[in-house]
Amino acid sequence: MDDELNVLVSLDFPSLYLKKIQDVSSGVKVQATSDTKELLTLIGDADVLLAGVFSRELFLAAKRLKWIQSLFAGVDRLLLPEVVQSKVTLTNASGVNSTAVSEHAIGLMLALSRKFHFFVRNQIENRWKTSDVELLTQMEELSGKTVGIVGLGRIGGEIARKAKCLGMTVLATRRNLSAPKPEHVDRLVPTEHRKQLLADSDFVVLALPLTKDTEKMIGEAELKSMKNTSYLINVSRGKLVEEEKLVQALNEGWIAGAGLDAFEVEPLLRDSPLWQMKNVIITPHVAGLTPYYLDRLTDLFCDNLSHFLRGESLINVVDKKLGY
Ligand SMILES: NC(=O)c1ccc[n+]([C@@H]2O[C@H](COP(=O)([O-])OP(=O)(O)OC[C@H]3O[C@@H](n4cnc5c(N)ncnc54)[C@H](OP(=O)(O)O)[C@@H]3O)[C@@H](O)[C@H]2O)c1
């Protein structure tokens, strides 16, 4: 029927959540599949796409698509030139897992500072080891330390709030400095003075999107401007960092260590030197995982769908030119 709004969900979405979407309006027809062939058939009539599986081929086969809702906060994989040039609105899932990602970032900071990574290695070998004096003297406290948050959005803002609760000094940078400074941020640093933030921080946390402006933003010069006692935490995207330079920085002691959830190539290659580094904690791009993800994502999508049906502006609209 032409007056029905066709919503296509390009993943195997649990029926409970599909029902929630269907319940938004009787004028909505919801279909879901992750099968690429079937998707290519269904996309022709879709008005709205909740995008799991996505490709250029799929987008080009869409004839009446008006809105894509991303499953994730980061939309770098969806921003094909064709999508950017089109009139299709793109919304992201920013906020859905900012609690999980911010806790993950704080967890990495705590683990590196309290040396959990060394103790877990010892535990695997049944070793009670208190003789490593150098290690024990490096056991630190977050309280009193400085965190520099690069990207003060939903995730960065939550990291700032939690870091403040732990007694840290909070520096942050974001693109737009004209918005008011959140109270738990001690100093907002303009992006052009980012190196000063890097130099002043004991922990540098990357919480910004991957865009043409941010790709490889952490290279040799940035890593060298950090203190040799400081840590890099990346809970965003691997391509923000020149990984080869990061490996060199960790090997040569430009910085003390890193907590990494995102990598230039994922899965991280089996022969990456990062795996064996004692001063690195690796998590496999799981910072955003939480049991509440699908509930919150579905609630966001249903709210947005109601807005869409009423002709109102949508929540979390991405500026396709800026890339976030
Ligand atoms: N590891 C994971 O599992 C996981 C999970 C979720 C998200 N992520 C990543 O985390 C990113 C951030 O998510 P979010 O929800 O916090 O996004 P968000 O609310 O849109 O915040 C993005 C922040 O980055 C800032 N920013 C953008 N470009 C910048 C630049 N060139 N220099 C400095 N700051 C810049 C923005 O500045 P303004 O405030 O001035 O606009 C904003 O503060 C996502 O894009 C995604 O890549 C990772």
mmCIF file of C-alpha atoms and ligand atoms in Angstrom:
data_model
loop_
_atom_site.group_PDB
_atom_site.id
_atom_site.type_symbol
_atom_site.label_atom_id
_atom_site.label_comp_id
_atom_site.label_asym_id
_atom_site.label_seq_id
_atom_site.Cartn_x
_atom_site.Cartn_y
_atom_site.Cartn_z
ATOM 1 C CA MET A 1 0.000 0.000 0.000
ATOM 2 C CA ASP A 2 1.383 3.422 -0.978
ATOM 3 C CA ASP A 3 0.211 5.271 2.131
ATOM 4 C CA GLU A 4 2.004 2.844 4.450
ATOM 5 C CA LEU A 5 5.381 3.849 5.813
ATOM 6 C CA ASN A 6 7.803 1.027 5.111
ATOM 7 C CA VAL A 7 10.416 0.544 7.807
ATOM 8 C CA LEU A 8 13.235 -1.832 6.989
ATOM 9 C CA VAL A 9 15.464 -3.163 9.757
ATOM 10 C CA SER A 10 18.633 -4.547 8.185
ATOM 11 C CA LEU A 11 19.531 -7.008 10.899
ATOM 12 C CA ASP A 12 17.949 -9.914 12.739
ATOM 13 C CA PHE A 13 16.172 -7.840 15.332
ATOM 14 C CA PRO A 14 14.416 -9.705 18.168
ATOM 15 C CA SER A 15 10.650 -9.872 17.628
ATOM 16 C CA LEU A 16 9.965 -8.129 20.948
ATOM 17 C CA TYR A 17 11.656 -4.999 19.603
ATOM 18 C CA LEU A 18 10.074 -5.292 16.153
ATOM 19 C CA LYS A 19 6.699 -5.350 17.886
ATOM 20 C CA LYS A 20 7.581 -2.161 19.779
ATOM 21 C CA ILE A 21 8.372 -0.481 16.459
ATOM 22 C CA GLN A 22 5.177 -1.810 14.892
ATOM 23 C CA ASP A 23 3.181 -0.491 17.867
ATOM 24 C CA VAL A 24 4.241 3.091 17.095
ATOM 25 C CA SER A 25 1.548 3.294 14.414
ATOM 26 C CA SER A 26 -0.791 1.059 12.437
ATOM 27 C CA GLY A 27 0.330 3.000 9.377
ATOM 28 C CA VAL A 28 3.805 1.510 9.642
ATOM 29 C CA LYS A 29 4.899 -1.746 8.032
ATOM 30 C CA VAL A 30 8.053 -3.196 9.612
ATOM 31 C CA GLN A 31 10.245 -5.805 7.958
ATOM 32 C CA ALA A 32 13.551 -7.151 9.212
ATOM 33 C CA THR A 33 16.275 -9.294 7.742
ATOM 34 C CA SER A 34 20.052 -9.483 7.588
ATOM 35 C CA ASP A 35 20.026 -11.454 4.331
ATOM 36 C CA THR A 36 21.750 -9.261 1.737
ATOM 37 C CA LYS A 37 19.731 -10.610 -1.228
ATOM 38 C CA GLU A 38 16.431 -10.105 0.545
ATOM 39 C CA LEU A 39 17.503 -6.644 1.661
ATOM 40 C CA LEU A 40 18.234 -5.660 -1.929
ATOM 41 C CA THR A 41 14.656 -6.555 -2.806
ATOM 42 C CA LEU A 42 13.064 -4.862 0.203
ATOM 43 C CA ILE A 43 15.107 -1.645 0.163
ATOM 44 C CA GLY A 44 13.419 -0.454 -3.058
ATOM 45 C CA ASP A 45 10.185 0.240 -1.158
ATOM 46 C CA ALA A 46 11.684 1.287 2.171
ATOM 47 C CA ASP A 47 11.050 4.799 3.498
ATOM 48 C CA VAL A 48 13.074 4.309 6.653
ATOM 49 C CA LEU A 49 16.094 2.113 7.305
ATOM 50 C CA LEU A 50 17.289 1.041 10.742
ATOM 51 C CA ALA A 51 20.758 0.235 9.527
ATOM 52 C CA GLY A 52 22.615 -2.776 10.656
ATOM 53 C CA VAL A 53 23.785 -4.337 7.370
ATOM 54 C CA PHE A 54 24.673 -1.505 5.000
ATOM 55 C CA SER A 55 26.500 -1.151 1.704
ATOM 56 C CA ARG A 56 26.777 1.166 -1.270
ATOM 57 C CA GLU A 57 24.838 -1.366 -3.345
ATOM 58 C CA LEU A 58 22.017 -1.370 -0.799
ATOM 59 C CA PHE A 59 21.878 2.426 -0.636
ATOM 60 C CA LEU A 60 21.863 2.785 -4.438
ATOM 61 C CA ALA A 61 18.957 0.343 -4.666
ATOM 62 C CA ALA A 62 16.885 2.509 -2.302
ATOM 63 C CA LYS A 63 14.367 4.450 -4.361
ATOM 64 C CA ARG A 64 12.256 6.225 -1.731
ATOM 65 C CA LEU A 65 14.440 6.214 1.357
ATOM 66 C CA LYS A 66 14.092 9.361 3.469
ATOM 67 C CA TRP A 67 15.780 8.513 6.751
ATOM 68 C CA ILE A 68 18.492 6.172 8.026
ATOM 69 C CA GLN A 69 18.777 5.508 11.750
ATOM 70 C CA SER A 70 22.237 4.236 12.663
ATOM 71 C CA LEU A 71 22.563 1.428 15.184
ATOM 72 C CA PHE A 72 25.643 3.129 16.582
ATOM 73 C CA ALA A 73 26.839 6.528 17.793
ATOM 74 C CA GLY A 74 29.640 6.570 15.206
ATOM 75 C CA VAL A 75 28.386 6.832 11.625
ATOM 76 C CA ASP A 76 31.722 6.740 9.763
ATOM 77 C CA ARG A 77 30.841 3.440 8.034
ATOM 78 C CA LEU A 78 27.525 4.865 6.760
ATOM 79 C CA LEU A 79 28.842 8.130 5.382
ATOM 80 C CA LEU A 80 29.467 7.029 1.809
ATOM 81 C CA PRO A 81 29.793 9.986 -0.619
ATOM 82 C CA GLU A 82 26.407 9.000 -2.073
ATOM 83 C CA VAL A 83 24.788 9.216 1.363
ATOM 84 C CA VAL A 84 26.401 12.589 2.101
ATOM 85 C CA GLN A 85 25.226 14.023 -1.242
ATOM 86 C CA SER A 86 21.695 12.650 -0.911
ATOM 87 C CA LYS A 87 18.719 14.253 0.818
ATOM 88 C CA VAL A 88 18.366 11.242 3.108
ATOM 89 C CA THR A 89 18.439 12.251 6.790
ATOM 90 C CA LEU A 90 20.876 10.325 8.964
ATOM 91 C CA THR A 91 20.445 9.989 12.722
ATOM 92 C CA ASN A 92 22.848 8.290 15.106
ATOM 93 C CA ALA A 93 22.504 6.371 18.374
ATOM 94 C CA SER A 94 24.608 8.742 20.452
ATOM 95 C CA GLY A 95 23.631 8.423 24.114
ATOM 96 C CA VAL A 96 22.437 4.815 23.885
ATOM 97 C CA ASN A 97 25.680 3.459 25.341
ATOM 98 C CA SER A 98 27.450 6.527 26.709
ATOM 99 C CA THR A 99 27.174 5.071 30.241
ATOM 100 C CA ALA A 100 28.878 1.843 29.174
ATOM 101 C CA VAL A 101 31.606 3.541 27.130
ATOM 102 C CA SER A 102 32.369 6.090 29.837
ATOM 103 C CA GLU A 103 32.568 3.344 32.490
ATOM 104 C CA HIS A 104 34.853 1.388 30.157
ATOM 105 C CA ALA A 105 37.166 4.384 29.769
ATOM 106 C CA ILE A 106 37.270 4.960 33.527
ATOM 107 C CA GLY A 107 37.813 1.202 34.002
ATOM 108 C CA LEU A 108 40.837 1.268 31.687
ATOM 109 C CA MET A 109 42.230 4.260 33.560
ATOM 110 C CA LEU A 110 41.748 2.550 36.930
ATOM 111 C CA ALA A 111 43.202 -0.738 35.671
ATOM 112 C CA LEU A 112 46.297 0.937 34.235
ATOM 113 C CA SER A 113 46.802 3.049 37.304
ATOM 114 C CA ARG A 114 46.321 0.162 39.796
ATOM 115 C CA LYS A 115 48.282 -2.224 37.491
ATOM 116 C CA PHE A 116 45.510 -4.809 37.187
ATOM 117 C CA HIS A 117 47.001 -5.954 33.883
ATOM 118 C CA PHE A 118 50.189 -7.118 35.644
ATOM 119 C CA PHE A 119 48.302 -8.846 38.438
ATOM 120 C CA VAL A 120 45.969 -10.663 36.043
ATOM 121 C CA ARG A 121 48.997 -11.993 34.170
ATOM 122 C CA ASN A 122 50.457 -13.232 37.471
ATOM 123 C CA GLN A 123 47.136 -14.740 38.511
ATOM 124 C CA ILE A 124 47.003 -16.831 35.331
ATOM 125 C CA GLU A 125 50.331 -18.364 36.449
ATOM 126 C CA ASN A 126 49.255 -18.777 40.125
ATOM 127 C CA ARG A 127 51.912 -16.269 41.123
ATOM 128 C CA TRP A 128 51.718 -14.140 44.308
ATOM 129 C CA LYS A 129 54.271 -11.557 43.374
ATOM 130 C CA THR A 130 55.176 -8.644 45.604
ATOM 131 C CA SER A 131 58.880 -8.580 44.859
ATOM 132 C CA ASP A 132 58.622 -6.417 41.759
ATOM 133 C CA VAL A 133 59.469 -3.205 43.567
ATOM 134 C CA GLU A 134 59.482 -1.123 40.394
ATOM 135 C CA LEU A 135 55.951 -2.235 39.623
ATOM 136 C CA LEU A 136 54.688 -1.675 43.157
ATOM 137 C CA THR A 137 56.100 1.841 43.255
ATOM 138 C CA GLN A 138 54.219 2.584 40.042
ATOM 139 C CA MET A 139 50.856 1.770 41.614
ATOM 140 C CA GLU A 140 49.114 5.094 41.373
ATOM 141 C CA GLU A 141 45.922 6.915 42.302
ATOM 142 C CA LEU A 142 43.574 8.624 39.859
ATOM 143 C CA SER A 143 42.690 11.213 42.485
ATOM 144 C CA GLY A 144 44.803 14.299 41.931
ATOM 145 C CA LYS A 145 45.667 13.330 38.357
ATOM 146 C CA THR A 146 44.640 15.186 35.217
ATOM 147 C CA VAL A 147 42.519 13.701 32.455
ATOM 148 C CA GLY A 148 42.390 15.344 29.041
ATOM 149 C CA ILE A 149 39.221 14.414 27.170
ATOM 150 C CA VAL A 150 39.321 14.901 23.418
ATOM 151 C CA GLY A 151 35.680 15.116 22.315
ATOM 152 C CA LEU A 152 33.253 16.355 24.937
ATOM 153 C CA GLY A 153 30.009 14.895 23.627
ATOM 154 C CA ARG A 154 27.692 12.363 25.246
ATOM 155 C CA ILE A 155 30.528 9.967 26.075
ATOM 156 C CA GLY A 156 33.208 12.570 26.816
ATOM 157 C CA GLY A 157 30.779 14.470 29.044
ATOM 158 C CA GLU A 158 30.043 11.322 31.083
ATOM 159 C CA ILE A 159 33.761 10.556 31.396
ATOM 160 C CA ALA A 160 34.314 14.122 32.627
ATOM 161 C CA ARG A 161 31.587 13.801 35.262
ATOM 162 C CA LYS A 162 32.895 10.465 36.526
ATOM 163 C CA ALA A 163 36.527 11.605 36.502
ATOM 164 C CA LYS A 164 35.562 14.644 38.574
ATOM 165 C CA CYS A 165 33.872 12.349 41.124
ATOM 166 C CA LEU A 166 37.191 10.483 41.395
ATOM 167 C CA GLY A 167 39.018 13.696 42.291
ATOM 168 C CA MET A 168 40.658 14.305 38.938
ATOM 169 C CA THR A 169 41.318 17.606 37.228
ATOM 170 C CA VAL A 170 39.368 17.559 33.983
ATOM 171 C CA LEU A 171 40.567 19.225 30.793
ATOM 172 C CA ALA A 172 38.567 18.824 27.613
ATOM 173 C CA THR A 173 38.396 19.899 24.033
ATOM 174 C CA ARG A 174 35.552 19.899 21.559
ATOM 175 C CA ARG A 175 34.967 21.527 18.186
ATOM 176 C CA ASN A 176 32.504 24.162 19.314
ATOM 177 C CA LEU A 177 33.746 26.148 22.295
ATOM 178 C CA SER A 178 30.867 28.619 22.344
ATOM 179 C CA ALA A 179 28.527 26.212 24.188
ATOM 180 C CA PRO A 180 28.749 26.627 27.987
ATOM 181 C CA LYS A 181 31.489 24.729 29.856
ATOM 182 C CA PRO A 182 30.017 21.839 31.877
ATOM 183 C CA GLU A 183 30.634 22.377 35.608
ATOM 184 C CA HIS A 184 32.687 19.183 35.999
ATOM 185 C CA VAL A 185 35.175 20.361 33.360
ATOM 186 C CA ASP A 186 37.932 22.495 34.864
ATOM 187 C CA ARG A 187 39.286 23.858 31.612
ATOM 188 C CA LEU A 188 37.986 23.818 28.033
ATOM 189 C CA VAL A 189 40.854 23.929 25.580
ATOM 190 C CA PRO A 190 40.402 25.161 21.991
ATOM 191 C CA THR A 191 41.154 22.437 19.436
ATOM 192 C CA GLU A 192 44.101 24.433 18.087
ATOM 193 C CA HIS A 193 45.711 24.166 21.556
ATOM 194 C CA ARG A 194 45.149 20.419 21.709
ATOM 195 C CA LYS A 195 48.863 19.744 22.179
ATOM 196 C CA GLN A 196 48.785 21.722 25.428
ATOM 197 C CA LEU A 197 45.977 19.484 26.673
ATOM 198 C CA LEU A 198 48.045 16.435 25.698
ATOM 199 C CA ALA A 199 51.093 17.835 27.509
ATOM 200 C CA ASP A 200 49.152 18.641 30.688
ATOM 201 C CA SER A 201 47.304 15.301 31.000
ATOM 202 C CA ASP A 202 48.157 12.104 32.872
ATOM 203 C CA PHE A 203 45.428 10.334 30.888
ATOM 204 C CA VAL A 204 44.373 11.366 27.396
ATOM 205 C CA VAL A 205 40.984 9.948 26.442
ATOM 206 C CA LEU A 206 39.790 9.916 22.827
ATOM 207 C CA ALA A 207 35.998 10.217 22.739
ATOM 208 C CA LEU A 208 35.373 11.941 19.435
ATOM 209 C CA PRO A 209 34.046 10.707 16.097
ATOM 210 C CA LEU A 210 36.142 9.556 13.176
ATOM 211 C CA THR A 211 35.789 12.251 10.519
ATOM 212 C CA LYS A 212 37.996 13.680 7.795
ATOM 213 C CA ASP A 213 39.233 16.223 10.392
ATOM 214 C CA THR A 214 40.005 13.713 13.119
ATOM 215 C CA GLU A 215 41.540 10.800 11.163
ATOM 216 C CA LYS A 216 45.145 10.205 12.340
ATOM 217 C CA MET A 217 44.905 13.162 14.698
ATOM 218 C CA ILE A 218 47.206 11.386 17.154
ATOM 219 C CA GLY A 219 50.569 10.896 15.449
ATOM 220 C CA GLU A 220 54.225 11.226 16.355
ATOM 221 C CA ALA A 221 54.097 14.919 17.315
ATOM 222 C CA GLU A 222 51.035 14.440 19.528
ATOM 223 C CA LEU A 223 52.427 11.326 21.232
ATOM 224 C CA LYS A 224 55.727 13.099 21.823
ATOM 225 C CA SER A 225 53.937 16.032 23.385
ATOM 226 C CA MET A 226 52.411 13.720 26.038
ATOM 227 C CA LYS A 227 54.250 13.093 29.336
ATOM 228 C CA ASN A 228 56.309 9.898 29.461
ATOM 229 C CA THR A 229 54.260 8.933 32.543
ATOM 230 C CA SER A 230 50.920 9.395 30.781
ATOM 231 C CA TYR A 231 48.447 6.960 29.233
ATOM 232 C CA LEU A 232 46.406 7.055 26.040
ATOM 233 C CA ILE A 233 42.861 5.692 26.278
ATOM 234 C CA ASN A 234 40.980 5.130 23.017
ATOM 235 C CA VAL A 235 37.311 4.173 23.305
ATOM 236 C CA SER A 236 36.344 5.733 20.009
ATOM 237 C CA ARG A 237 37.807 4.704 16.659
ATOM 238 C CA GLY A 238 41.221 3.191 15.884
ATOM 239 C CA LYS A 239 41.815 5.356 12.837
ATOM 240 C CA LEU A 240 42.077 8.437 15.056
ATOM 241 C CA VAL A 241 45.564 7.194 15.935
ATOM 242 C CA GLU A 242 48.589 6.412 13.771
ATOM 243 C CA GLU A 243 48.981 2.940 15.219
ATOM 244 C CA GLU A 244 52.537 2.423 14.015
ATOM 245 C CA LYS A 245 53.580 5.571 15.876
ATOM 246 C CA LEU A 246 51.659 4.451 18.938
ATOM 247 C CA VAL A 247 53.587 1.162 18.930
ATOM 248 C CA GLN A 248 56.833 3.141 18.693
ATOM 249 C CA ALA A 249 55.715 5.471 21.493
ATOM 250 C CA LEU A 250 54.954 2.482 23.747
ATOM 251 C CA ASN A 251 58.189 0.693 22.863
ATOM 252 C CA GLU A 252 60.386 3.718 23.306
ATOM 253 C CA GLY A 253 58.700 5.089 26.425
ATOM 254 C CA TRP A 254 57.308 8.328 24.974
ATOM 255 C CA ILE A 255 54.210 7.439 26.998
ATOM 256 C CA ALA A 256 53.698 4.983 29.876
ATOM 257 C CA GLY A 257 50.953 2.836 28.408
ATOM 258 C CA ALA A 258 47.605 2.599 26.664
ATOM 259 C CA GLY A 259 44.101 1.277 27.133
ATOM 260 C CA LEU A 260 42.675 0.508 23.714
ATOM 261 C CA ASP A 261 39.215 -0.577 22.651
ATOM 262 C CA ALA A 262 39.545 0.478 19.005
ATOM 263 C CA PHE A 263 42.181 -0.253 16.374
ATOM 264 C CA GLU A 264 43.200 0.841 12.892
ATOM 265 C CA VAL A 265 42.235 -2.594 11.549
ATOM 266 C CA GLU A 266 39.625 -4.692 13.356
ATOM 267 C CA PRO A 267 39.885 -7.426 14.410
ATOM 268 C CA LEU A 268 43.382 -6.409 15.571
ATOM 269 C CA LEU A 269 45.805 -8.482 13.512
ATOM 270 C CA ARG A 270 47.205 -11.565 15.257
ATOM 271 C CA ASP A 271 50.759 -10.348 14.674
ATOM 272 C CA SER A 272 50.210 -6.836 16.007
ATOM 273 C CA PRO A 273 52.969 -5.984 18.511
ATOM 274 C CA LEU A 274 50.309 -4.403 20.725
ATOM 275 C CA TRP A 275 49.170 -7.850 21.938
ATOM 276 C CA GLN A 276 52.465 -8.564 23.688
ATOM 277 C CA MET A 277 53.058 -5.183 25.231
ATOM 278 C CA LYS A 278 53.044 -5.278 29.021
ATOM 279 C CA ASN A 279 51.943 -1.654 29.272
ATOM 280 C CA VAL A 280 48.848 -2.097 27.092
ATOM 281 C CA ILE A 281 45.334 -3.259 27.885
ATOM 282 C CA ILE A 282 43.354 -4.399 24.853
ATOM 283 C CA THR A 283 39.599 -4.837 24.707
ATOM 284 C CA PRO A 284 38.035 -5.942 21.387
ATOM 285 C CA HIS A 285 35.798 -2.945 20.581
ATOM 286 C CA VAL A 286 33.341 -3.831 23.329
ATOM 287 C CA ALA A 287 33.262 -0.555 25.282
ATOM 288 C CA GLY A 288 29.712 0.106 24.127
ATOM 289 C CA LEU A 289 28.277 -3.293 24.984
ATOM 290 C CA THR A 290 25.558 -3.280 27.589
ATOM 291 C CA PRO A 291 22.500 -5.491 28.130
ATOM 292 C CA TYR A 292 20.351 -2.358 27.834
ATOM 293 C CA TYR A 293 21.509 -1.485 24.310
ATOM 294 C CA LEU A 294 18.576 -2.829 22.301
ATOM 295 C CA ASP A 295 16.003 -1.480 24.768
ATOM 296 C CA ARG A 296 17.458 2.011 24.593
ATOM 297 C CA LEU A 297 18.074 1.889 20.852
ATOM 298 C CA THR A 298 14.505 0.763 20.203
ATOM 299 C CA ASP A 299 13.126 3.484 22.488
ATOM 300 C CA LEU A 300 15.211 6.087 20.622
ATOM 301 C CA PHE A 301 14.083 4.742 17.246
ATOM 302 C CA CYS A 302 10.410 4.620 18.281
ATOM 303 C CA ASP A 303 10.589 8.218 19.584
ATOM 304 C CA ASN A 304 12.223 9.262 16.343
ATOM 305 C CA LEU A 305 9.648 7.351 14.299
ATOM 306 C CA SER A 306 6.837 9.198 16.094
ATOM 307 C CA HIS A 307 8.594 12.496 15.329
ATOM 308 C CA PHE A 308 8.998 11.438 11.709
ATOM 309 C CA LEU A 309 5.318 10.493 11.366
ATOM 310 C CA ARG A 310 4.284 13.858 12.822
ATOM 311 C CA GLY A 311 6.666 15.693 10.478
ATOM 312 C CA GLU A 312 8.759 16.931 13.438
ATOM 313 C CA SER A 313 12.541 17.246 13.518
ATOM 314 C CA LEU A 314 14.376 14.097 14.517
ATOM 315 C CA ILE A 315 16.600 13.380 17.528
ATOM 316 C CA ASN A 316 20.380 12.954 16.953
ATOM 317 C CA VAL A 317 20.466 14.229 13.365
ATOM 318 C CA VAL A 318 23.979 13.872 11.939
ATOM 319 C CA ASP A 319 25.590 16.770 10.127
ATOM 320 C CA LYS A 320 26.670 14.669 7.145
ATOM 321 C CA LYS A 321 29.254 17.227 6.042
ATOM 322 C CA LEU A 322 30.883 17.346 9.496
ATOM 323 C CA GLY A 323 30.638 13.584 9.840
ATOM 324 C CA TYR A 324 28.927 13.357 13.244
HETATM 325 N N1 LIG B 1 34.131 1.823 21.452
HETATM 326 C C1 LIG B 1 32.827 1.764 21.347
HETATM 327 O O1 LIG B 1 32.230 0.720 21.535
HETATM 328 C C2 LIG B 1 32.064 3.019 21.015
HETATM 329 C C3 LIG B 1 30.710 3.095 21.363
HETATM 330 C C4 LIG B 1 30.016 4.280 21.105
HETATM 331 C C5 LIG B 1 30.662 5.333 20.465
HETATM 332 N N2 LIG B 1 31.962 5.209 20.098
HETATM 333 C C6 LIG B 1 32.656 6.330 19.417
HETATM 334 O O2 LIG B 1 32.586 7.480 20.244
HETATM 335 C C7 LIG B 1 32.332 8.612 19.430
HETATM 336 C C8 LIG B 1 31.709 9.714 20.268
HETATM 337 O O3 LIG B 1 30.392 9.354 20.641
HETATM 338 P P1 LIG B 1 29.409 10.401 21.363
HETATM 339 O O4 LIG B 1 28.099 9.736 21.485
HETATM 340 O O5 LIG B 1 30.048 10.981 22.571
HETATM 341 O O6 LIG B 1 29.326 11.523 20.201
HETATM 342 P P2 LIG B 1 28.868 13.019 20.314
HETATM 343 O O7 LIG B 1 27.927 13.214 21.452
HETATM 344 O O8 LIG B 1 28.449 13.444 18.958
HETATM 345 O O9 LIG B 1 30.218 13.807 20.694
HETATM 346 C C9 LIG B 1 31.278 13.977 19.819
HETATM 347 C C10 LIG B 1 32.219 15.013 20.426
HETATM 348 O O10 LIG B 1 33.396 15.087 19.612
HETATM 349 C C11 LIG B 1 33.673 16.461 19.375
HETATM 350 N N3 LIG B 1 34.411 16.655 18.128
HETATM 351 C C12 LIG B 1 34.018 16.401 16.863
HETATM 352 N N4 LIG B 1 34.992 16.742 15.995
HETATM 353 C C13 LIG B 1 36.013 17.227 16.736
HETATM 354 C C14 LIG B 1 37.293 17.738 16.435
HETATM 355 N N5 LIG B 1 37.711 17.839 15.177
HETATM 356 N N6 LIG B 1 38.086 18.123 17.473
HETATM 357 C C15 LIG B 1 37.648 18.052 18.760
HETATM 358 N N7 LIG B 1 36.446 17.574 19.105
HETATM 359 C C16 LIG B 1 35.640 17.164 18.117
HETATM 360 C C17 LIG B 1 32.306 17.129 19.313
HETATM 361 O O11 LIG B 1 32.461 18.524 19.489
HETATM 362 P P3 LIG B 1 31.194 19.520 19.662
HETATM 363 O O12 LIG B 1 30.626 19.238 21.025
HETATM 364 O O13 LIG B 1 31.817 20.865 19.590
HETATM 365 O O14 LIG B 1 30.239 19.191 18.537
HETATM 366 C C18 LIG B 1 31.613 16.417 20.468
HETATM 367 O O15 LIG B 1 31.955 17.029 21.691
HETATM 368 C C19 LIG B 1 31.445 8.069 18.321
HETATM 369 O O16 LIG B 1 31.509 8.873 17.147
HETATM 370 C C20 LIG B 1 32.002 6.688 18.091
HETATM 371 O O17 LIG B 1 32.991 6.734 17.094
HETATM 372 C C21 LIG B 1 32.672 4.084 20.368
#
